[in-house]
CSV table of C-alpha atoms in Angstrom, one decimal:
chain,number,residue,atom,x,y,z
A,1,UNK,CA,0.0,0.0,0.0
A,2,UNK,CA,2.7,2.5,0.7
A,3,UNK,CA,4.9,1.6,-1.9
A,4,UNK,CA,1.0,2.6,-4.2
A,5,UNK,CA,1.1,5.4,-2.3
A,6,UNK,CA,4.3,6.7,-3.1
A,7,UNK,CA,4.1,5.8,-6.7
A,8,UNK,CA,0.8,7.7,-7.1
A,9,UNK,CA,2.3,10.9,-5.3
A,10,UNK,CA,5.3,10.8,-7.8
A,11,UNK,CA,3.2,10.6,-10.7
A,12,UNK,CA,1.2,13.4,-9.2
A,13,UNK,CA,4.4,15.3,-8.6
A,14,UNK,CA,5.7,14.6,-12.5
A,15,UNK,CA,2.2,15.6,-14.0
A,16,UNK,CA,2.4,18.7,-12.2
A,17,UNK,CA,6.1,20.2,-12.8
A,18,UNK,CA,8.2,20.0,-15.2
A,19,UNK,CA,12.0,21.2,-17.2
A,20,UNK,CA,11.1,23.2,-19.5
A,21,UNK,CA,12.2,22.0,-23.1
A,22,UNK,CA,14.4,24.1,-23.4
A,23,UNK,CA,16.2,23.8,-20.0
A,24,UNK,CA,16.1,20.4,-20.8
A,25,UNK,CA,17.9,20.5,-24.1
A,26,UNK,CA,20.4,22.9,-22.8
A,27,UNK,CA,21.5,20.1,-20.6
A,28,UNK,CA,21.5,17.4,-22.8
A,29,UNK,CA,23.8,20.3,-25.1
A,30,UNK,CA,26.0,20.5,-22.0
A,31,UNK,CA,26.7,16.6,-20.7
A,32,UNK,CA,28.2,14.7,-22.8
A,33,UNK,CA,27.2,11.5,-21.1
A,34,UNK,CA,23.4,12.0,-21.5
A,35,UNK,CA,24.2,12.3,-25.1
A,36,UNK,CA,24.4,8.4,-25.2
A,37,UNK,CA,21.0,7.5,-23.7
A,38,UNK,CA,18.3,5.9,-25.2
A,39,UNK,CA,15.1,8.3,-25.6
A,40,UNK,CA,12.9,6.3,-22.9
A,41,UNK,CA,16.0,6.5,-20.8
A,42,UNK,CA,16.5,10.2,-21.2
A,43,UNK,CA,12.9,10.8,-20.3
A,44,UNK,CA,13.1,8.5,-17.2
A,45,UNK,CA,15.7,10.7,-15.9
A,46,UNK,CA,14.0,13.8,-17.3
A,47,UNK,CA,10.8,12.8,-14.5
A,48,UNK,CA,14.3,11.8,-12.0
A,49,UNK,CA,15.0,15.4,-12.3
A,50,UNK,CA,11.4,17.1,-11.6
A,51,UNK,CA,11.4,14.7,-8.1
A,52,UNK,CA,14.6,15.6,-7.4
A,53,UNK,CA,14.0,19.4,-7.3
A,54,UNK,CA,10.9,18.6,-5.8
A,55,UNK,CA,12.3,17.5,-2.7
A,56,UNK,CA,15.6,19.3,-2.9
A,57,UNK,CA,16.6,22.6,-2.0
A,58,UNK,CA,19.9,24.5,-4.6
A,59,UNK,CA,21.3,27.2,-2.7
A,60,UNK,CA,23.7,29.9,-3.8
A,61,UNK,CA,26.5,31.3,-1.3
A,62,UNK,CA,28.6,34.2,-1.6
A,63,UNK,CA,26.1,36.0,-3.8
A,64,UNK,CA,25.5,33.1,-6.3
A,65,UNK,CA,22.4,33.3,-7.9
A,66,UNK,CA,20.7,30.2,-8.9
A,67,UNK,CA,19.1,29.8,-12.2
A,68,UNK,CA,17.0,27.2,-13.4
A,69,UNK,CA,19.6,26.0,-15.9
A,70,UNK,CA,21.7,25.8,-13.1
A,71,UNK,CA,19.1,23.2,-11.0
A,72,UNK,CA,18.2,21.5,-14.0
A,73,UNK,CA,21.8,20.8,-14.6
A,74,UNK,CA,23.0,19.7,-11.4
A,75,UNK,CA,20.5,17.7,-11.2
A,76,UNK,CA,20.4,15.4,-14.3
A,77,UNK,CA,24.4,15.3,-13.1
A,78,UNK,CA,23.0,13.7,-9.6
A,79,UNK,CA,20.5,12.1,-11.2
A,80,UNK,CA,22.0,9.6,-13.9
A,81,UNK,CA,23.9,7.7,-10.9
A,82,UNK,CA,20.3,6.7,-9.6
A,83,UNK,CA,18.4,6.2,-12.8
A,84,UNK,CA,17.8,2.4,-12.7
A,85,UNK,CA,17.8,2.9,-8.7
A,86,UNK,CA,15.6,5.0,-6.8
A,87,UNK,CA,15.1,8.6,-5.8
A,88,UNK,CA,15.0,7.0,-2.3
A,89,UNK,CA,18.9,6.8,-2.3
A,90,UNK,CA,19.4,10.6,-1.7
A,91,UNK,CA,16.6,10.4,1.3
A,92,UNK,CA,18.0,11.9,4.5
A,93,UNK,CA,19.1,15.4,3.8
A,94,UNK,CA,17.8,18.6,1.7
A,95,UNK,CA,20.6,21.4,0.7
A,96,UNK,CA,22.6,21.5,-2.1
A,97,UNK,CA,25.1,24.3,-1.5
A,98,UNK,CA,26.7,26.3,-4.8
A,99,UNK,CA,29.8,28.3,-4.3
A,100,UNK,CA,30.8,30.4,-7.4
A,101,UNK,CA,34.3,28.7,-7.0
A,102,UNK,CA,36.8,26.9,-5.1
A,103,UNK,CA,35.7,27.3,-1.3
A,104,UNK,CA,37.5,27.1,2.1
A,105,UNK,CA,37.5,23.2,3.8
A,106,UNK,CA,38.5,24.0,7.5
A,107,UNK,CA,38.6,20.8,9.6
A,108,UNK,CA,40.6,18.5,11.7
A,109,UNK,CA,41.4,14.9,11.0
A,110,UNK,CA,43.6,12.5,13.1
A,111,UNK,CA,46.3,10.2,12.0
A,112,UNK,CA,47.3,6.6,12.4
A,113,UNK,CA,48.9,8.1,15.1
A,114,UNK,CA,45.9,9.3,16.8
A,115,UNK,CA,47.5,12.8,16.4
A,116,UNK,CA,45.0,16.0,15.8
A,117,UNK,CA,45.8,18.2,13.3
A,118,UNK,CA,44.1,21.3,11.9
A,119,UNK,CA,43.8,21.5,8.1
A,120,UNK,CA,42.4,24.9,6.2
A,121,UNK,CA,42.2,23.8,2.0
A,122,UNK,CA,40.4,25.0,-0.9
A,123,UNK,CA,37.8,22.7,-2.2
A,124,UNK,CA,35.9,22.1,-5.2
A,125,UNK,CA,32.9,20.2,-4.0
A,126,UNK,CA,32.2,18.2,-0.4
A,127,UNK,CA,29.5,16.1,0.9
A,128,UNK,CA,28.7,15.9,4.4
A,129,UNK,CA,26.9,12.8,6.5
A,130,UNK,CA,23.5,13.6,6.8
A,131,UNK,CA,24.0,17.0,5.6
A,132,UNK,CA,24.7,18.5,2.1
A,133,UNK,CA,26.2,18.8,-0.9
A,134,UNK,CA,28.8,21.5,-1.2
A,135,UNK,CA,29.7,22.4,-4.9
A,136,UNK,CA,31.7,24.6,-6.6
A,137,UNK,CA,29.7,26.0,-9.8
A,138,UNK,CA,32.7,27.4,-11.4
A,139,UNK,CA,33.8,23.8,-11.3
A,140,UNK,CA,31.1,22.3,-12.7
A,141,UNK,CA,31.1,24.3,-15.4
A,142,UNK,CA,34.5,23.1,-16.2
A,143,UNK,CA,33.5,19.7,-16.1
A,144,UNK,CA,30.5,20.6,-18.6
A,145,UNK,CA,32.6,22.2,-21.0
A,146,UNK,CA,35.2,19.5,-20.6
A,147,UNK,CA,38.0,21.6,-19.5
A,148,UNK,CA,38.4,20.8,-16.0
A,149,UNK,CA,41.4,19.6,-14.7
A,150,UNK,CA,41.6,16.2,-16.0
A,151,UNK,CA,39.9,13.5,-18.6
A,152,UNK,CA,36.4,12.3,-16.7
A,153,UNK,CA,35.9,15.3,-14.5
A,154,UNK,CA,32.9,15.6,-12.9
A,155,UNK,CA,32.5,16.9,-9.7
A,156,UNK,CA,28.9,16.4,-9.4
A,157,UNK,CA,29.0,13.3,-10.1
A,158,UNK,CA,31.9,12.7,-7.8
A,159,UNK,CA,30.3,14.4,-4.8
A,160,UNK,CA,26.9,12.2,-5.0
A,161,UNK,CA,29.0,8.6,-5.4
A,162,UNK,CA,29.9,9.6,-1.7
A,163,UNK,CA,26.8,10.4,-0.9
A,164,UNK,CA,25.8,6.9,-2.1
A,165,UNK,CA,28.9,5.6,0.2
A,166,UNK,CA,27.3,7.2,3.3
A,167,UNK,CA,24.4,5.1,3.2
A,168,UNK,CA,26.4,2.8,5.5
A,169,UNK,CA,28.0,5.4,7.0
A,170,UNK,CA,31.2,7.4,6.7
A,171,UNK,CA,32.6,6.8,3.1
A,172,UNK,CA,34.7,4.1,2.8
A,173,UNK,CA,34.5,3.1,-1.1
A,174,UNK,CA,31.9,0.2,0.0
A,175,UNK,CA,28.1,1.8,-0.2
A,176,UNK,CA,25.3,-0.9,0.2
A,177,UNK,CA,25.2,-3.2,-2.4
A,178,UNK,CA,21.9,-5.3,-3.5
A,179,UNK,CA,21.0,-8.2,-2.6
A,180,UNK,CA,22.2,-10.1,-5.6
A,181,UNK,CA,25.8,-8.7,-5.5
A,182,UNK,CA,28.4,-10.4,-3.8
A,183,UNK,CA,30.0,-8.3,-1.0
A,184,UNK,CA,33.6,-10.6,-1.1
A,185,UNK,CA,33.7,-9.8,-4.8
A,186,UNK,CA,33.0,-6.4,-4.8
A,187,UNK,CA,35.6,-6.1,-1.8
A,188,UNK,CA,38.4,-8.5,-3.7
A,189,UNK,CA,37.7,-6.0,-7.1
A,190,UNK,CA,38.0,-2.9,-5.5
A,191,UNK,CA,40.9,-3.8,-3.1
A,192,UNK,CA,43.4,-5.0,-5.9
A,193,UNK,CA,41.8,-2.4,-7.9
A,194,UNK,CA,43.0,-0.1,-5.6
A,195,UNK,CA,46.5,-1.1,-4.8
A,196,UNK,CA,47.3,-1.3,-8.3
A,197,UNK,CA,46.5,1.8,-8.9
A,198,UNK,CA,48.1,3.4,-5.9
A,199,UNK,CA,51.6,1.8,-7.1
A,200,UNK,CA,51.2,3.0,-10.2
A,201,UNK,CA,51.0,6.2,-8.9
A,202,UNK,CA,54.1,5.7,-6.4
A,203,UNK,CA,56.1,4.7,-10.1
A,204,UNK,CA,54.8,7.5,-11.4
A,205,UNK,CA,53.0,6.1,-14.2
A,206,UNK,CA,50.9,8.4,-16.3
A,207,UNK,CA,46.9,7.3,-15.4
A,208,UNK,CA,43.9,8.2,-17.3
A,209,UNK,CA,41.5,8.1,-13.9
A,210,UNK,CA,42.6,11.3,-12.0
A,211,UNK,CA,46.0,10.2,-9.7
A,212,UNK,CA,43.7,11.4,-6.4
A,213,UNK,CA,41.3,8.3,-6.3
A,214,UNK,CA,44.8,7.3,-4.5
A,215,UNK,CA,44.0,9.6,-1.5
A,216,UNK,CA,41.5,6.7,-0.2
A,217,UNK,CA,39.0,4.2,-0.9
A,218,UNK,CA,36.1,6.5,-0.7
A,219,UNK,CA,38.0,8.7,-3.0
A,220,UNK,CA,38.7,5.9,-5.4
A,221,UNK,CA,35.2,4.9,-5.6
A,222,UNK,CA,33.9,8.5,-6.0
A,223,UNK,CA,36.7,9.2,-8.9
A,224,UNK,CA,36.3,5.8,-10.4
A,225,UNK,CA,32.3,6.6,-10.5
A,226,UNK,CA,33.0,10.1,-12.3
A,227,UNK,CA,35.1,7.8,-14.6
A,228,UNK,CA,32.5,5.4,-15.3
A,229,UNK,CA,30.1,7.5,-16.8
A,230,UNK,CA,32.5,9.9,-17.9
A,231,UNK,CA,34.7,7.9,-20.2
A,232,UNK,CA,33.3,4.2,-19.7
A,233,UNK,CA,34.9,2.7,-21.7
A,234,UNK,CA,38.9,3.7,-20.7
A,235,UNK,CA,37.1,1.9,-17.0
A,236,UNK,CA,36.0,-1.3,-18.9
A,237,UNK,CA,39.7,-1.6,-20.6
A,238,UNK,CA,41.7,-0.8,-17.7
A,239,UNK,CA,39.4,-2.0,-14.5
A,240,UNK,CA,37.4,-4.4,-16.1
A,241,UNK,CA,36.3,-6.2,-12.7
A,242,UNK,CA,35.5,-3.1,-11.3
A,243,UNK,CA,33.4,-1.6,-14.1
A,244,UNK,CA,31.5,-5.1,-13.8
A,245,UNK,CA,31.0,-4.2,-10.0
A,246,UNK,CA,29.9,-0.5,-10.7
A,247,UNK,CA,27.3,-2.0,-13.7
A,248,UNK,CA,25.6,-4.3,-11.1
A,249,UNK,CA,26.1,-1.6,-8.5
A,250,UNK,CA,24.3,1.6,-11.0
A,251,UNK,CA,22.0,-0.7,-13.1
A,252,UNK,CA,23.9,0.5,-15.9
A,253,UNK,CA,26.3,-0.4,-18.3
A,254,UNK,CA,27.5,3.1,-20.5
A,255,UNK,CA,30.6,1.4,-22.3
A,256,UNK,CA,28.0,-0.6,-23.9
A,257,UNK,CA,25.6,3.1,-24.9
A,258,UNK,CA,28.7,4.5,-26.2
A,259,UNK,CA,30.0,1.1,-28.2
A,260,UNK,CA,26.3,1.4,-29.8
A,261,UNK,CA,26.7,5.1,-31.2
């Protein structure tokens, strides 16, 4: 009965908003990644989009003003990592927070040590437990325009994958998986995944995915998820058991979309 419930107050929701065409186009213009997408698929994330808003709240700080291009945008962005899921995924928090640019992280961490220290860093995006999204719009922009600092940028993208890892709790590069996934091969995938990658790094190899998925696990899951619907098919070639992981994972597999076009 609830889940009737729900659906009917979605539909109710999607017959009653919308994106306007042109907003709409404007994004598809602007991410290159929707450009692949089947017509039913584009429209399923299309009625993602109007929920999202719905139920979301885009603010701008230091004088940002937030146009509905702007929404519509970040949300298809936050929206294509949950389009075979569920809107349910993002439940638990309201704010999405827009910063014209880089902003100030100011925070303490401890070490292995157990040592406290106090770190002050710019930032381009940051996603809080149980609290928001922080983005940087002029960062986004890069990544719409495909001139951000690396191949596969995304920091939209990037910031809701952790979001997805909190559903556990703190982001650890292991969100809840379904039930038909197997938690020892997702772990085994990710964890060689990882230390290759890392020593790659440490050789000073020259690496397609962005060389700060190495910070952590969290951060190689968030960067490998930018990657994955980013540039698909330079994950499937070079992580192959972790692109299977993160199809099962997203319901999607977008090296296969772009190997159709």
């Amino acid at each position: 009965m609830l889940s009737n419930i729900k659906t009917w107050y979605r539909r109710r929701i999607i017959e009653n908003q919308s994106v306007p065409d042109d907003i709409w186009q404007n994004a598809i213009t602007h991410l290159r990644f929707l450009r692949a997408l089947e017509a039913a698929e584009l429209e399923r994330l299309r009625e993602c989009v109007i929920l999202f808003l719905h139920v979301k709240q885009v603010s701008g700080a230091h004088g940002l003003v937030i146009t509905d291009e702007m929404r519509v945008l970040i949300a298809a962005q936050a929206c294509i990592l949950i389009l075979n899921l569920d809107l349910d995924y993002y439940d638990g928090w309201v704010e999405i927070i827009v910063y014209p640019g880089e902003f100030i992280r100011d925070y303490e961490y401890v070490d292995e040590d157990g040592i406290v220290h106090h770190a002050v860093e710019p930032a381009s995006g940051e996603s809080w437990l149980g609290g928001p999204v922080i983005l940087s719009w002029e960062d986004t922009v890069a990544a719409m325009a495909g001139t951000g600092i690396r191949q596969g940028y995304n920091v939209v993208i990037h910031e809701f994958a952790h979001k997805l890892d909190m559903l556990n709790g703190e982001a650890n590069g292991f969100p809840p998986i379904h039930p038909d996934m197997s938690q020892q091969t997702w772990s085994e995938a990710f964890s060689k995944a990882y230390a290759d990658f890392c020593r790659s790094i440490d050789e000073g190899e020259m690496m397609e995915i962005d060389p700060y998925a190495a910070e952590s696990p969290a951060e190689f899951f968030a960067v490998i998820s930018e990657a994955f619907f980013e540039m698909p098919l330079s994950v499937r070639i070079h992580f192959p058991a972790v692109y299977e992981q993160l199809a099962l994972f997203y319901r999607q597999d977008p090296a296969q979309r772009w190997s159709e076009q």
